[in-house]
């Protein structure tokens, strides 16, 4: 009795590529007596797997999974956990990364990140505010001052000012 332990030539790759509509699959070969119990996960969700081959005389078992890829899977990991003799455990995982050919439509563009878009928006807003300030400053210098002074007076005061200006 013993195990589980990784053995044989099957193990998860470092990464899986996440391309919408494709199928991702993987396998791992474990040894143990008795046969290890293995469970597969994508993120925190259990997925189904199978036992593909066994070499019972060598206590060697190959486990695999196949799952349709979705965009929500990108950035998560595929993992397995196996328990065996005296609750010994072995586990492994691989990251699901986005397929570089998906994205901006030109076959290789990732598009702009959220941070880049936010930076562009902030830059445009700052530019609009600066232009508005320059326009207001110019209007104030060209004669806006007298308009502002008369507009703050009551109608009676404005009439009195006009009468005084006509007397002079």
GROMACS .gro file of C-alpha atoms in nm:
model
  168
    1UNK     CA    1   0.000   0.000   0.000
    2UNK     CA    2   0.105   0.359  -0.068
    3UNK     CA    3   0.062   0.668  -0.276
    4UNK     CA    4  -0.073   0.846  -0.455
    5UNK     CA    5   0.224   0.980  -0.647
    6UNK     CA    6   0.287   1.115  -0.995
    7UNK     CA    7   0.433   0.852  -1.223
    8UNK     CA    8   0.438   0.771  -1.591
    9UNK     CA    9   0.450   1.023  -1.873
   10UNK     CA   10   0.117   1.205  -1.833
   11UNK     CA   11   0.093   1.535  -1.644
   12UNK     CA   12  -0.076   1.870  -1.691
   13UNK     CA   13   0.099   2.131  -1.906
   14UNK     CA   14   0.203   2.461  -1.748
   15UNK     CA   15  -0.081   2.646  -1.928
   16UNK     CA   16  -0.393   2.578  -2.129
   17UNK     CA   17  -0.506   2.817  -2.403
   18UNK     CA   18  -0.858   2.949  -2.366
   19UNK     CA   19  -1.020   2.992  -2.705
   20UNK     CA   20  -1.398   3.025  -2.701
   21UNK     CA   21  -1.568   2.718  -2.843
   22UNK     CA   22  -1.261   2.497  -2.824
   23UNK     CA   23  -1.222   2.201  -2.597
   24UNK     CA   24  -0.948   2.184  -2.336
   25UNK     CA   25  -0.830   1.847  -2.216
   26UNK     CA   26  -0.560   1.709  -1.996
   27UNK     CA   27  -0.444   1.396  -1.825
   28UNK     CA   28  -0.222   1.282  -1.542
   29UNK     CA   29  -0.080   0.942  -1.450
   30UNK     CA   30  -0.073   0.850  -1.083
   31UNK     CA   31   0.045   0.547  -0.895
   32UNK     CA   32  -0.104   0.416  -0.574
   33UNK     CA   33  -0.233   0.115  -0.392
   34UNK     CA   34  -0.527   0.124  -0.357
   35UNK     CA   35  -0.626   0.316  -0.671
   36UNK     CA   36  -0.623   0.694  -0.594
   37UNK     CA   37  -0.949   0.889  -0.600
   38UNK     CA   38  -0.907   1.194  -0.823
   39UNK     CA   39  -1.126   1.501  -0.871
   40UNK     CA   40  -1.091   1.773  -1.136
   41UNK     CA   41  -1.175   2.144  -1.094
   42UNK     CA   42  -1.182   2.456  -1.310
   43UNK     CA   43  -1.159   2.748  -1.070
   44UNK     CA   44  -1.381   2.638  -0.784
   45UNK     CA   45  -1.619   2.431  -0.999
   46UNK     CA   46  -1.597   2.051  -1.018
   47UNK     CA   47  -1.581   1.897  -1.365
   48UNK     CA   48  -1.614   1.538  -1.482
   49UNK     CA   49  -1.317   1.322  -1.561
   50UNK     CA   50  -1.247   0.964  -1.660
   51UNK     CA   51  -0.996   0.690  -1.593
   52UNK     CA   52  -0.846   0.618  -1.935
   53UNK     CA   53  -0.604   0.339  -1.872
   54UNK     CA   54  -0.481   0.127  -1.592
   55UNK     CA   55  -0.183  -0.092  -1.532
   56UNK     CA   56  -0.326  -0.261  -1.226
   57UNK     CA   57  -0.022  -0.487  -1.188
   58UNK     CA   58   0.193  -0.172  -1.155
   59UNK     CA   59  -0.076   0.021  -0.964
   60UNK     CA   60  -0.060   0.291  -1.235
   61UNK     CA   61  -0.370   0.485  -1.347
   62UNK     CA   62  -0.421   0.758  -1.609
   63UNK     CA   63  -0.696   1.012  -1.537
   64UNK     CA   64  -0.821   1.268  -1.791
   65UNK     CA   65  -1.079   1.540  -1.849
   66UNK     CA   66  -1.231   1.720  -2.149
   67UNK     CA   67  -1.425   2.043  -2.113
   68UNK     CA   68  -1.558   2.309  -2.352
   69UNK     CA   69  -1.375   2.638  -2.311
   70UNK     CA   70  -1.563   2.959  -2.231
   71UNK     CA   71  -1.436   3.315  -2.199
   72UNK     CA   72  -1.516   3.304  -1.825
   73UNK     CA   73  -1.250   3.035  -1.780
   74UNK     CA   74  -0.964   3.261  -1.888
   75UNK     CA   75  -0.745   3.342  -1.589
   76UNK     CA   76  -0.868   3.047  -1.384
   77UNK     CA   77  -0.681   2.724  -1.333
   78UNK     CA   78  -0.749   2.360  -1.404
   79UNK     CA   79  -0.654   2.152  -1.104
   80UNK     CA   80  -0.677   1.802  -0.970
   81UNK     CA   81  -0.654   1.655  -0.627
   82UNK     CA   82  -0.603   1.287  -0.560
   83UNK     CA   83  -0.625   1.102  -0.231
   84UNK     CA   84  -0.504   0.755  -0.164
   85UNK     CA   85  -0.356   0.533   0.102
   86UNK     CA   86  -0.401   0.678   0.453
   87UNK     CA   87  -0.553   0.993   0.297
   88UNK     CA   88  -0.222   1.092   0.137
   89UNK     CA   89  -0.276   1.361  -0.126
   90UNK     CA   90  -0.118   1.474  -0.449
   91UNK     CA   91  -0.235   1.769  -0.659
   92UNK     CA   92  -0.146   1.974  -0.962
   93UNK     CA   93  -0.274   2.270  -1.160
   94UNK     CA   94  -0.237   2.461  -1.485
   95UNK     CA   95  -0.341   2.817  -1.568
   96UNK     CA   96  -0.594   2.883  -1.846
   97UNK     CA   97  -0.464   3.176  -2.052
   98UNK     CA   98  -0.633   3.374  -2.329
   99UNK     CA   99  -0.560   3.274  -2.686
  100UNK     CA  100  -0.349   3.556  -2.837
  101UNK     CA  101  -0.526   3.525  -3.173
  102UNK     CA  102  -0.862   3.620  -3.018
  103UNK     CA  103  -0.939   3.980  -2.939
  104UNK     CA  104  -0.919   4.288  -3.157
  105UNK     CA  105  -1.020   4.124  -3.484
  106UNK     CA  106  -0.689   4.165  -3.667
  107UNK     CA  107  -0.567   3.823  -3.565
  108UNK     CA  108  -0.325   3.934  -3.296
  109UNK     CA  109  -0.441   4.248  -3.125
  110UNK     CA  110  -0.535   4.236  -2.761
  111UNK     CA  111  -0.712   4.574  -2.783
  112UNK     CA  112  -0.680   4.851  -2.527
  113UNK     CA  113  -0.678   4.766  -2.161
  114UNK     CA  114  -0.924   4.924  -1.921
  115UNK     CA  115  -0.644   5.138  -1.776
  116UNK     CA  116  -0.547   5.270  -2.118
  117UNK     CA  117  -0.907   5.360  -2.198
  118UNK     CA  118  -0.946   5.536  -1.861
  119UNK     CA  119  -0.624   5.730  -1.926
  120UNK     CA  120  -0.749   5.846  -2.265
  121UNK     CA  121  -1.083   5.957  -2.119
  122UNK     CA  122  -0.914   6.150  -1.837
  123UNK     CA  123  -0.677   6.316  -2.084
  124UNK     CA  124  -0.965   6.427  -2.308
  125UNK     CA  125  -1.159   6.563  -2.009
  126UNK     CA  126  -0.856   6.762  -1.889
  127UNK     CA  127  -0.812   6.904  -2.240
  128UNK     CA  128  -1.179   7.009  -2.259
  129UNK     CA  129  -1.155   7.183  -1.920
  130UNK     CA  130  -0.837   7.367  -2.025
  131UNK     CA  131  -0.996   7.486  -2.351
  132UNK     CA  132  -1.304   7.604  -2.160
  133UNK     CA  133  -1.086   7.796  -1.912
  134UNK     CA  134  -0.892   7.964  -2.194
  135UNK     CA  135  -1.217   8.066  -2.366
  136UNK     CA  136  -1.360   8.207  -2.043
  137UNK     CA  137  -1.036   8.392  -1.971
  138UNK     CA  138  -1.034   8.545  -2.319
  139UNK     CA  139  -1.399   8.652  -2.294
  140UNK     CA  140  -1.326   8.818  -1.961
  141UNK     CA  141  -1.029   9.012  -2.109
  142UNK     CA  142  -1.212   9.125  -2.425
  143UNK     CA  143  -1.504   9.296  -2.256
  144UNK     CA  144  -1.679   9.038  -2.051
  145UNK     CA  145  -1.598   9.241  -1.737
  146UNK     CA  146  -1.848   9.520  -1.814
  147UNK     CA  147  -2.118   9.267  -1.903
  148UNK     CA  148  -2.067   9.092  -1.571
  149UNK     CA  149  -2.080   9.423  -1.380
  150UNK     CA  150  -2.411   9.534  -1.532
  151UNK     CA  151  -2.574   9.195  -1.508
  152UNK     CA  152  -2.529   9.192  -1.130
  153UNK     CA  153  -2.720   9.521  -1.088
  154UNK     CA  154  -3.095   9.538  -1.042
  155UNK     CA  155  -3.302   9.676  -1.334
  156UNK     CA  156  -3.352  10.009  -1.150
  157UNK     CA  157  -2.976  10.045  -1.093
  158UNK     CA  158  -2.908   9.966  -1.460
  159UNK     CA  159  -3.156  10.235  -1.570
  160UNK     CA  160  -2.992  10.484  -1.333
  161UNK     CA  161  -2.648  10.400  -1.477
  162UNK     CA  162  -2.775  10.454  -1.833
  163UNK     CA  163  -2.924  10.790  -1.737
  164UNK     CA  164  -2.595  10.899  -1.577
  165UNK     CA  165  -2.400  10.792  -1.885
  166UNK     CA  166  -2.637  10.995  -2.107
  167UNK     CA  167  -2.591  11.309  -1.891
  168UNK     CA  168  -2.217  11.309  -1.941
   0.00000   0.00000   0.00000
